[in-house]
Coordinates of C-alpha atoms in Angstrom, one line a residue:
M1 CA 0.0 0.0 0.0
S2 CA 3.0 2.3 -0.1
G3 CA 1.9 3.9 -3.3
T4 CA -1.6 4.5 -2.1
K5 CA -3.0 7.1 0.2
P6 CA -3.6 5.7 3.7
P7 CA -7.3 5.5 4.6
C8 CA -8.7 8.6 6.3
H9 CA -12.2 9.1 7.6
E10 CA -14.2 12.3 8.0
L11 CA -15.5 13.0 11.5
P12 CA -19.1 14.3 12.0
D13 CA -19.4 17.9 12.8
S14 CA -19.7 18.6 16.6
D15 CA -22.7 20.2 18.0
P16 CA -22.7 24.0 18.1
E17 CA -21.7 25.6 21.3
D18 CA -24.5 26.6 23.7
T19 CA -24.4 30.3 23.5
S20 CA -26.8 30.8 26.4
E21 CA -24.0 29.9 28.8
E22 CA -21.6 32.8 28.0
L23 CA -19.9 35.5 30.0
T24 CA -19.5 38.7 27.9
E25 CA -17.5 41.7 28.8
M26 CA -16.6 44.9 27.0
V27 CA -12.8 44.9 26.7
C28 CA -11.8 48.0 24.7
L29 CA -12.9 50.7 22.4
E30 CA -12.4 49.9 18.8
S31 CA -9.8 52.6 18.5
D32 CA -7.6 51.0 21.2
L33 CA -6.2 48.4 18.8
R34 CA -4.7 49.0 15.4
D35 CA -4.1 46.4 12.6
G36 CA -1.2 44.2 13.4
Q37 CA -1.5 44.7 17.2
M38 CA -2.5 42.6 20.1
M39 CA -3.1 43.1 23.8
E40 CA -4.0 41.2 27.0
V41 CA -7.5 41.9 28.2
E42 CA -9.5 40.5 31.2
V43 CA -12.8 38.8 30.9
R44 CA -14.2 38.0 34.3
H45 CA -10.7 37.6 35.7
H46 CA -9.5 35.5 32.8
S47 CA -6.6 36.5 30.7
V48 CA -7.5 36.7 27.0
L49 CA -5.4 37.8 24.0
L50 CA -7.2 40.2 21.7
T51 CA -5.8 40.7 18.2
R52 CA -6.6 42.8 15.2
S53 CA -5.7 42.0 11.6
E54 CA -7.2 43.6 8.5
G55 CA -9.9 45.2 10.6
K56 CA -10.9 41.8 12.1
Y57 CA -10.8 41.2 15.9
T58 CA -10.1 37.8 17.3
A59 CA -9.7 36.5 20.9
I60 CA -7.8 33.4 22.1
G61 CA -6.2 32.3 25.4
N62 CA -3.3 34.4 26.4
Q63 CA -1.1 31.7 28.0
C64 CA 1.1 29.7 25.8
T65 CA 0.3 26.0 26.1
H66 CA 4.0 25.1 26.4
Y67 CA 5.1 26.7 29.7
G68 CA 2.4 29.4 30.2
A69 CA 4.2 32.5 28.7
P70 CA 2.0 35.6 28.2
L71 CA 1.5 35.7 24.4
S72 CA 0.7 39.4 24.6
K73 CA 4.5 39.9 25.1
G74 CA 5.3 38.0 21.9
V75 CA 5.1 38.8 18.3
I76 CA 2.2 38.9 15.9
T77 CA 2.6 38.5 12.1
G78 CA -0.6 38.4 10.1
Q79 CA -2.7 35.9 11.9
T80 CA 0.2 34.1 13.6
V81 CA 1.1 34.8 17.2
R82 CA 4.6 33.6 18.4
C83 CA 5.4 33.0 22.0
P84 CA 8.1 35.3 23.4
W85 CA 9.8 32.5 25.5
H86 CA 10.2 29.4 23.3
G87 CA 8.8 30.3 19.9
A88 CA 5.6 28.3 19.8
C89 CA 3.1 29.7 17.3
F90 CA -0.7 29.9 17.3
N91 CA -3.4 30.9 14.8
A92 CA -5.1 34.0 16.1
L93 CA -8.4 33.1 14.3
T94 CA -8.7 29.5 15.5
G95 CA -6.3 29.1 18.4
D96 CA -4.7 26.2 16.6
L97 CA -1.0 25.4 17.2
E98 CA 1.1 26.2 14.1
E99 CA 4.6 25.7 15.5
Y100 CA 6.1 23.8 18.4
P101 CA 7.3 23.3 21.2
G102 CA 3.7 23.6 22.5
I103 CA 1.6 20.5 21.7
D104 CA -1.9 21.9 22.3
G105 CA -4.0 24.7 20.9
L106 CA -5.7 27.5 22.7
P107 CA -9.3 28.2 23.5
C108 CA -10.9 30.6 21.0
H109 CA -13.6 33.1 22.1
K110 CA -16.3 35.1 20.4
V111 CA -15.8 38.7 19.5
K112 CA -18.5 41.2 18.7
I113 CA -18.3 44.9 17.8
Q114 CA -21.2 47.0 18.9
N115 CA -21.4 50.8 19.1
S116 CA -17.7 51.1 18.4
K117 CA -17.0 48.9 21.4
V118 CA -15.3 45.4 21.4
Y119 CA -17.0 42.7 23.4
V120 CA -15.5 39.2 24.1
S121 CA -17.6 36.3 25.2
I122 CA -16.3 33.2 27.1
N123 CA -18.4 30.1 27.2
K124 CA -18.9 28.9 30.8
K125 CA -18.2 25.3 29.8
T126 CA -14.6 26.3 28.8
L127 CA -14.1 28.9 31.5
W128 CA -11.1 27.3 33.1
Q129 CA -9.8 25.7 29.9
K130 CA -6.2 26.9 29.1
T131 CA -5.4 24.4 26.4
R132 CA -7.4 22.7 23.7
I133 CA -6.6 19.3 22.0
K134 CA -7.5 19.5 18.4
R135 CA -10.2 17.1 17.4
M136 CA -8.8 13.7 16.6
G137 CA -10.1 10.5 15.1
A138 CA -9.5 6.9 16.1
A139 CA -8.9 3.5 14.4
V140 CA -11.7 2.3 12.1
P141 CA -12.7 -1.3 12.2
G142 CA -11.5 -3.2 9.1
V143 CA -8.8 -0.8 8.2
T144 CA -5.5 -2.8 8.3
H145 CA -3.0 -0.1 7.0
T146 CA -0.3 0.0 9.7
I147 CA 2.1 2.9 10.5
L148 CA 4.9 1.9 12.8
L149 CA 6.8 4.6 14.7
L150 CA 10.2 3.6 16.1
G151 CA 11.2 5.7 19.0
G152 CA 9.4 7.2 22.0
G153 CA 10.3 10.8 21.7
A154 CA 8.7 14.0 20.6
A155 CA 8.8 13.2 16.8
S156 CA 6.9 9.9 17.2
L157 CA 4.3 11.4 19.5
I158 CA 3.6 14.4 17.2
C159 CA 3.5 12.1 14.2
A160 CA 0.9 9.9 15.8
E161 CA -1.2 12.9 16.9
I162 CA -1.2 14.5 13.4
L163 CA -2.2 11.2 11.8
R164 CA -5.2 11.1 14.0
Q165 CA -6.0 14.8 13.6
E166 CA -6.0 14.2 9.9
N167 CA -8.4 11.3 10.4
F168 CA -6.1 8.4 9.5
G169 CA -8.2 5.3 10.4
G170 CA -5.5 2.6 10.3
R171 CA -3.3 1.1 13.0
I172 CA -0.6 3.3 14.7
I173 CA 2.1 1.6 16.8
L174 CA 4.7 3.6 18.7
A175 CA 7.5 1.3 19.8
T176 CA 10.3 2.4 22.1
R177 CA 13.0 0.9 24.2
D178 CA 12.2 3.5 26.9
E179 CA 10.3 2.5 30.1
L180 CA 8.2 5.6 30.1
L181 CA 5.6 7.0 27.8
P182 CA 6.9 10.0 25.7
Y183 CA 8.1 12.7 28.1
D184 CA 9.6 16.2 28.1
K185 CA 13.3 15.5 27.8
T186 CA 14.3 19.2 27.9
R187 CA 13.5 19.1 31.7
L188 CA 16.1 16.5 32.6
S189 CA 19.2 18.8 32.8
K190 CA 17.2 21.7 34.3
V191 CA 15.3 20.0 37.1
M192 CA 17.2 16.8 37.8
N193 CA 15.2 15.5 40.7
V194 CA 12.1 15.5 38.5
E195 CA 9.5 12.8 39.1
S196 CA 8.7 10.9 35.9
D197 CA 4.9 11.3 36.1
T198 CA 5.2 15.1 36.0
I199 CA 7.0 15.3 32.7
L200 CA 4.8 12.9 30.6
L201 CA 3.6 14.7 27.5
R202 CA 0.4 12.7 27.4
K203 CA -1.2 10.4 30.0
R204 CA -1.9 6.8 29.2
E205 CA -5.6 7.4 28.8
F206 CA -4.8 9.7 25.8
Y207 CA -3.3 6.9 23.8
H208 CA -6.2 4.5 24.6
Q209 CA -8.7 7.1 23.6
Y210 CA -7.2 7.7 20.2
D211 CA -6.1 4.1 19.5
I212 CA -2.4 4.8 19.5
E213 CA -0.6 1.5 20.6
V214 CA 2.5 2.1 22.7
W215 CA 5.0 -0.7 23.2
L216 CA 7.4 0.1 26.0
R217 CA 10.8 -1.6 26.6
K218 CA 10.8 -2.9 23.0
E219 CA 13.9 -2.1 21.0
A220 CA 14.2 -2.5 17.2
L221 CA 17.1 -4.7 16.1
S222 CA 16.7 -4.7 12.3
V223 CA 14.6 -3.5 9.5
D224 CA 13.8 -5.4 6.3
T225 CA 12.5 -2.9 3.8
N226 CA 11.8 -5.6 1.2
K227 CA 9.5 -7.5 3.5
K228 CA 8.4 -4.3 5.3
T229 CA 9.1 -5.8 8.7
V230 CA 10.9 -4.8 11.9
T231 CA 12.5 -7.3 14.2
F232 CA 12.6 -6.5 18.0
D233 CA 14.8 -7.5 20.8
D234 CA 12.2 -9.9 22.2
G235 CA 12.2 -11.9 19.0
S236 CA 8.9 -10.5 17.7
V237 CA 8.5 -9.3 14.1
Q238 CA 6.1 -6.5 13.1
S239 CA 5.0 -5.7 9.6
Y240 CA 4.3 -2.2 8.4
D241 CA 2.9 -0.3 5.5
Q242 CA 4.7 2.9 6.4
L243 CA 7.6 3.4 8.9
L244 CA 8.9 6.3 10.9
I245 CA 12.5 6.1 12.3
S246 CA 12.8 8.5 15.2
T247 CA 15.1 6.6 17.6
G248 CA 17.0 9.7 18.5
C249 CA 20.5 9.8 19.9
R250 CA 22.3 8.6 23.1
A251 CA 25.0 10.1 25.2
K252 CA 28.5 9.6 23.9
P253 CA 30.9 8.0 26.4
L254 CA 34.5 9.0 27.0
D255 CA 36.9 6.7 25.3
V256 CA 39.4 6.5 28.3
P257 CA 40.4 4.0 30.9
G258 CA 38.0 4.2 34.0
M259 CA 34.9 5.1 32.1
N260 CA 33.2 2.0 33.5
L261 CA 33.9 2.9 37.2
D262 CA 31.0 3.4 39.5
N263 CA 29.9 7.0 39.9
V264 CA 30.7 7.9 36.2
K265 CA 27.3 9.1 35.0
M266 CA 25.7 10.1 31.7
L267 CA 22.3 11.8 31.3
E268 CA 19.7 10.1 29.1
T269 CA 16.6 9.3 31.2
P270 CA 14.7 10.7 34.2
E271 CA 16.2 7.9 36.3
D272 CA 19.7 9.0 35.2
A273 CA 18.8 12.6 36.2
R274 CA 17.6 11.5 39.6
K275 CA 20.7 9.4 40.2
I276 CA 23.0 12.3 39.2
H277 CA 21.1 14.6 41.6
E278 CA 21.4 12.1 44.5
A279 CA 25.1 11.2 43.8
C280 CA 26.2 14.8 43.6
M281 CA 24.7 16.1 46.8
G282 CA 27.6 17.3 49.0
T283 CA 30.3 15.7 46.8
N284 CA 33.1 16.8 44.5
V285 CA 31.9 16.7 40.9
A286 CA 33.9 16.7 37.7
L287 CA 31.8 17.6 34.8
V288 CA 33.2 16.8 31.3
G289 CA 31.8 18.8 28.5
T290 CA 30.7 22.5 28.0
S291 CA 27.7 22.0 25.8
F292 CA 24.2 23.2 26.6
V293 CA 23.5 20.1 28.7
G294 CA 26.9 20.3 30.5
M295 CA 26.4 23.9 31.5
E296 CA 22.9 23.4 32.6
I297 CA 24.0 20.5 34.9
A298 CA 26.8 22.7 36.3
S299 CA 24.3 25.5 37.0
Y300 CA 21.9 23.1 38.6
L301 CA 24.5 21.6 41.0
I302 CA 25.9 24.9 42.2
D303 CA 24.0 24.9 45.5
K304 CA 24.1 21.1 45.9
A305 CA 27.6 19.8 45.2
S306 CA 30.6 20.5 47.5
S307 CA 32.7 21.5 44.4
I308 CA 32.2 21.6 40.7
T309 CA 35.0 21.3 38.2
V310 CA 34.2 21.7 34.5
I311 CA 36.6 20.2 31.9
G312 CA 36.2 21.3 28.3
S313 CA 38.1 20.8 25.0
S314 CA 37.5 24.3 23.7
E315 CA 38.8 27.6 25.0
L316 CA 35.4 28.7 26.3
P317 CA 32.0 27.2 26.9
Y318 CA 29.5 27.4 23.9
Q319 CA 32.4 28.5 21.7
N320 CA 31.1 26.7 18.6
T321 CA 27.5 27.5 19.1
L322 CA 26.9 30.8 20.9
G323 CA 30.4 32.2 20.3
S324 CA 33.3 33.4 22.4
E325 CA 31.6 36.6 23.7
I326 CA 28.7 34.8 25.3
G327 CA 30.9 31.9 26.4
R328 CA 33.3 34.2 28.2
A329 CA 30.4 36.0 30.0
I330 CA 28.8 32.7 31.1
M331 CA 32.1 31.4 32.3
K332 CA 32.7 34.5 34.4
I333 CA 29.2 34.1 36.0
L334 CA 29.9 30.5 36.9
L335 CA 33.4 31.3 38.2
E336 CA 31.8 33.8 40.6
K337 CA 29.8 30.9 41.9
N338 CA 33.0 29.0 42.6
V339 CA 32.8 26.7 39.6
K340 CA 36.3 25.8 38.5
F341 CA 37.2 25.4 34.8
H342 CA 40.0 23.4 33.0
M343 CA 39.5 24.5 29.4
S344 CA 41.5 23.5 26.2
D345 CA 42.1 20.2 28.0
H346 CA 41.1 16.6 27.7
V347 CA 40.5 13.7 30.1
T348 CA 43.1 10.9 29.6
E349 CA 42.0 8.6 32.5
I350 CA 39.6 8.3 35.3
K351 CA 41.2 6.6 38.3
G352 CA 39.3 4.9 41.1
V353 CA 39.7 3.1 44.4
D354 CA 37.5 0.0 45.2
G355 CA 35.7 0.5 41.9
K356 CA 34.7 4.1 42.6
V357 CA 35.9 7.4 41.1
K358 CA 38.8 9.1 42.9
E359 CA 40.4 11.5 40.5
V360 CA 40.4 12.6 36.8
M361 CA 43.7 12.8 34.9
L362 CA 44.0 15.5 32.3
R363 CA 46.2 15.7 29.2
S364 CA 47.8 18.9 30.7
G365 CA 49.0 16.8 33.6
K366 CA 46.6 18.3 36.1
I367 CA 44.7 16.0 38.4
V368 CA 41.1 16.8 39.4
P369 CA 39.9 15.1 42.7
A370 CA 36.3 13.8 42.2
D371 CA 33.7 11.6 43.8
I372 CA 31.4 11.8 40.8
V373 CA 32.2 12.3 37.1
V374 CA 29.3 13.5 34.8
V375 CA 30.0 13.1 31.1
G376 CA 28.2 15.4 28.6
I377 CA 30.4 15.5 25.5
G378 CA 27.7 15.1 22.9
S379 CA 25.6 12.3 21.4
K380 CA 25.6 9.6 18.8
P381 CA 22.7 8.4 16.7
N382 CA 20.7 5.3 17.5
S383 CA 20.9 3.9 14.0
E384 CA 23.0 0.7 14.4
F385 CA 19.9 -1.4 13.7
L386 CA 19.7 0.0 10.2
R387 CA 23.0 -1.4 9.1
G388 CA 22.5 -3.9 6.3
S389 CA 19.2 -2.2 5.3
K390 CA 18.7 -0.1 2.2
I391 CA 18.1 3.0 4.2
Q392 CA 20.7 5.6 3.4
M393 CA 22.8 7.2 6.2
D394 CA 25.5 9.8 6.1
P395 CA 29.2 9.3 7.2
K396 CA 28.2 9.9 10.8
N397 CA 25.4 7.3 10.7
F398 CA 22.5 9.9 10.7
V399 CA 19.6 9.0 8.4
T400 CA 19.4 11.2 5.3
V401 CA 16.0 12.6 4.4
D402 CA 14.5 15.2 2.0
K403 CA 12.3 18.2 2.9
Y404 CA 9.3 15.9 3.2
M405 CA 11.2 13.7 5.8
R406 CA 11.3 10.8 3.3
T407 CA 14.3 8.5 3.2
N408 CA 15.6 7.0 0.0
V409 CA 13.2 4.0 0.6
P410 CA 9.6 4.5 -0.4
G411 CA 7.2 4.4 2.6
V412 CA 10.1 4.9 5.1
F413 CA 10.4 8.3 6.9
C414 CA 12.8 9.6 9.5
A415 CA 12.5 12.4 12.1
G416 CA 14.2 14.0 15.1
D417 CA 17.8 13.9 16.3
V418 CA 18.7 10.8 14.2
A419 CA 17.9 12.7 10.9
T420 CA 20.0 14.8 8.6
F421 CA 17.7 17.1 6.7
P422 CA 17.7 20.1 4.4
L423 CA 17.1 23.3 6.3
A424 CA 15.0 25.8 4.3
M425 CA 16.4 28.9 6.0
A426 CA 19.9 27.8 5.2
K427 CA 19.2 27.3 1.5
D428 CA 18.5 23.6 2.0
R429 CA 21.9 22.9 3.4
M430 CA 21.9 19.4 5.0
V431 CA 22.1 19.7 8.8
N432 CA 21.6 17.7 11.9
I433 CA 19.9 19.7 14.7
G434 CA 19.0 18.0 17.9
H435 CA 16.5 20.6 19.1
W436 CA 13.2 19.5 20.8
Q437 CA 11.1 21.8 18.7
M438 CA 12.7 20.6 15.4
A439 CA 11.9 17.0 16.3
Q440 CA 8.3 17.9 16.8
A441 CA 8.2 19.8 13.5
H442 CA 9.7 16.7 11.8
G443 CA 7.0 14.5 13.2
R444 CA 4.3 16.7 11.8
I445 CA 5.8 16.9 8.4
A446 CA 6.3 13.1 8.3
A447 CA 2.7 12.5 9.2
L448 CA 1.3 14.8 6.6
N449 CA 3.4 13.3 3.8
M450 CA 2.6 9.8 4.9
L451 CA -1.0 10.8 4.1
Q452 CA 0.2 12.3 0.8
K453 CA -0.6 15.8 1.9
Q454 CA 2.6 17.1 0.5
T455 CA 4.1 19.6 2.9
E456 CA 7.7 20.8 3.1
L457 CA 9.6 21.4 6.3
N458 CA 10.0 25.2 6.8
S459 CA 10.6 25.5 10.6
V460 CA 13.3 27.8 12.0
P461 CA 15.2 26.1 14.8
F462 CA 14.4 27.5 18.2
Y463 CA 16.2 26.5 21.4
W464 CA 16.6 27.6 25.0
T465 CA 18.9 26.9 27.9
I466 CA 18.6 27.9 31.5
L467 CA 21.6 29.0 33.7
L468 CA 21.1 30.1 37.3
G469 CA 17.5 30.8 36.7
A470 CA 18.1 32.9 33.6
T471 CA 17.0 31.7 30.1
I472 CA 19.1 32.2 27.0
R473 CA 16.9 31.9 23.9
Y474 CA 18.3 30.9 20.4
A475 CA 16.7 30.9 17.0
G476 CA 18.2 30.1 13.6
C477 CA 21.2 28.3 12.4
G478 CA 24.5 30.1 13.1
E479 CA 26.9 27.5 11.8
G480 CA 29.7 29.2 9.9
Y481 CA 28.8 32.7 11.0
T482 CA 31.5 35.2 10.4
D483 CA 30.5 38.2 12.5
I484 CA 28.4 39.0 15.5
V485 CA 26.5 42.1 16.5
I486 CA 25.8 42.6 20.3
K487 CA 23.0 44.7 21.7
G488 CA 22.9 45.4 25.4
K489 CA 25.6 44.3 27.9
F490 CA 26.6 41.0 29.3
E491 CA 27.4 42.4 32.7
D492 CA 23.8 43.7 33.0
M493 CA 22.5 40.2 32.2
K494 CA 20.6 41.7 29.2
F495 CA 21.8 41.2 25.7
L496 CA 20.9 40.3 22.1
A497 CA 23.5 38.6 19.9
L498 CA 22.9 38.6 16.1
Y499 CA 25.0 36.2 14.1
I500 CA 26.0 37.3 10.6
K501 CA 26.9 35.3 7.5
D502 CA 27.1 36.7 4.0
D503 CA 26.0 40.1 5.4
E504 CA 22.7 38.6 6.7
V505 CA 21.5 37.5 10.1
V506 CA 21.3 33.7 10.3
A507 CA 20.7 33.3 14.0
A508 CA 20.0 35.2 17.2
A509 CA 20.6 34.6 21.0
S510 CA 19.3 36.7 23.8
L511 CA 19.0 37.0 27.6
N512 CA 16.2 39.3 29.0
F513 CA 15.6 40.8 25.6
D514 CA 12.2 39.4 24.8
P515 CA 10.6 39.1 22.3
A516 CA 13.6 39.8 20.1
V517 CA 14.5 36.2 19.3
S518 CA 10.9 35.4 18.4
A519 CA 10.9 38.4 16.1
V520 CA 14.0 37.2 14.4
A521 CA 12.5 33.7 14.0
E522 CA 9.4 35.3 12.3
R523 CA 11.6 37.1 9.8
L524 CA 13.6 34.0 9.1
V525 CA 10.6 31.7 8.6
A526 CA 9.1 34.3 6.2
G527 CA 12.3 34.3 4.2
K528 CA 12.8 38.1 4.8
A529 CA 16.5 38.9 5.1
I530 CA 17.8 40.8 8.1
T531 CA 20.8 42.7 6.7
K532 CA 24.0 43.3 8.7
K533 CA 23.3 47.1 8.3
E534 CA 19.8 46.6 9.9
A535 CA 21.3 44.5 12.7
E536 CA 23.9 47.2 13.4
S537 CA 21.4 50.0 13.4
H538 CA 20.3 51.7 16.7
D539 CA 16.7 51.5 15.5
L540 CA 15.4 48.3 16.9
S541 CA 11.7 48.9 16.0
W542 CA 11.8 45.9 13.7
L543 CA 12.3 43.7 16.7
K544 CA 8.9 44.6 18.1
L545 CA 10.2 44.9 21.6
S546 CA 7.5 45.4 24.2

């Protein structure tokens, strides 16, 4: 069935809302809001976002469904509202989600103009509703078309949800080696003592309601694309009509003696996070790696560990991503919190006593006393099970896809951290970007194209990292940038960095400069160039700062 469109079934229209149960309030005079503007208004103590575009007023919930950011502080472009914190986008007319990392839509309210006054009505049935799941279908008896999703992360979950939203009536199987239902992995390095139940993206009942089968603790060992089957570690074999590979990546270990000692930790699961939290309390911690995850763990442990020593191969943290200027500022902040740094150095051996870590030997000859070693030096793709198959991978064993998330094998798609894909804003240059939001976007595009609703990937990468309670936001793809323009001051903990390549802005990072990064993301996704001259200008009106 790979050449045919999977079966979809139209849902009956829902009953119209009961308009007799509404709370209505006059929220502003018509002249208060101009086209292209939005504002937060209150309707019976409930926060509502009022927008106006082409003379039409709309009202939706004002709290982003991701982490509750006030959307009124974000950016509006046409009918799209982008969150100021993490870049999620919503349709101002419908409240529907248009860009991740949020996974739900917003409630939509009625707006009426009477005597040059704007009135907003909230239905009492949805009075306390802050999020809205888009209407979804379920499996239809007799439909045997099977879509198999390998991996339990964000890409697989979103793919399954979009399939049901688009009324796919066949069988959906989500198979993962994880022990948990899909969860918010971005939290693990930020709140390391997190309870697993609190970070689940959907409860078990959700999967039952929409006929999404979830197989936990089930790892794929091989794929036969001729027979269209996947063999699992328990010996079972599952056939498929269409396949999504979204097995993600795993932490890369140090290739040194002593890596297998007790108290050498790597972060992959909520259980790993809790073990690191417990093991580091009141101990001497050596943290290897200065990536986003490594720096978040260092920040998290500051008031918990007796001492923290960071070991990095570059001269400064974030040097290859955020640049030397930001890396130097972050390093200074952490030094003031008594975090020690050994930069431009490498671990050569981890020595232990009675099987437990005692000290870390560096190439420079320095010796770092340690009770715990946490390794965060990057990741490697979970793609070994594809060896011997016809599915094409790049030299680093990431799966290669096109702008529709299709592999070279018909009916086989790939999404998330394990994929190398063409990035539209980078002129379709092939990239691998392990961002949470991009994995979700991949899942959506894969689902739509599985249903032959041809849709290209056009998302702009959006990332955030938290250090000492402050959030650095990042949008775009700054790889290969040649210049950087800085607005604000690092010492004031308020700045915007604009990364320049070929005289155009290709990425932005900020701290306490909202909604600048969201404004940059909007320009990039629309394909509207931000010139170096514009970036250097003192006129920042184009950033739509609140």
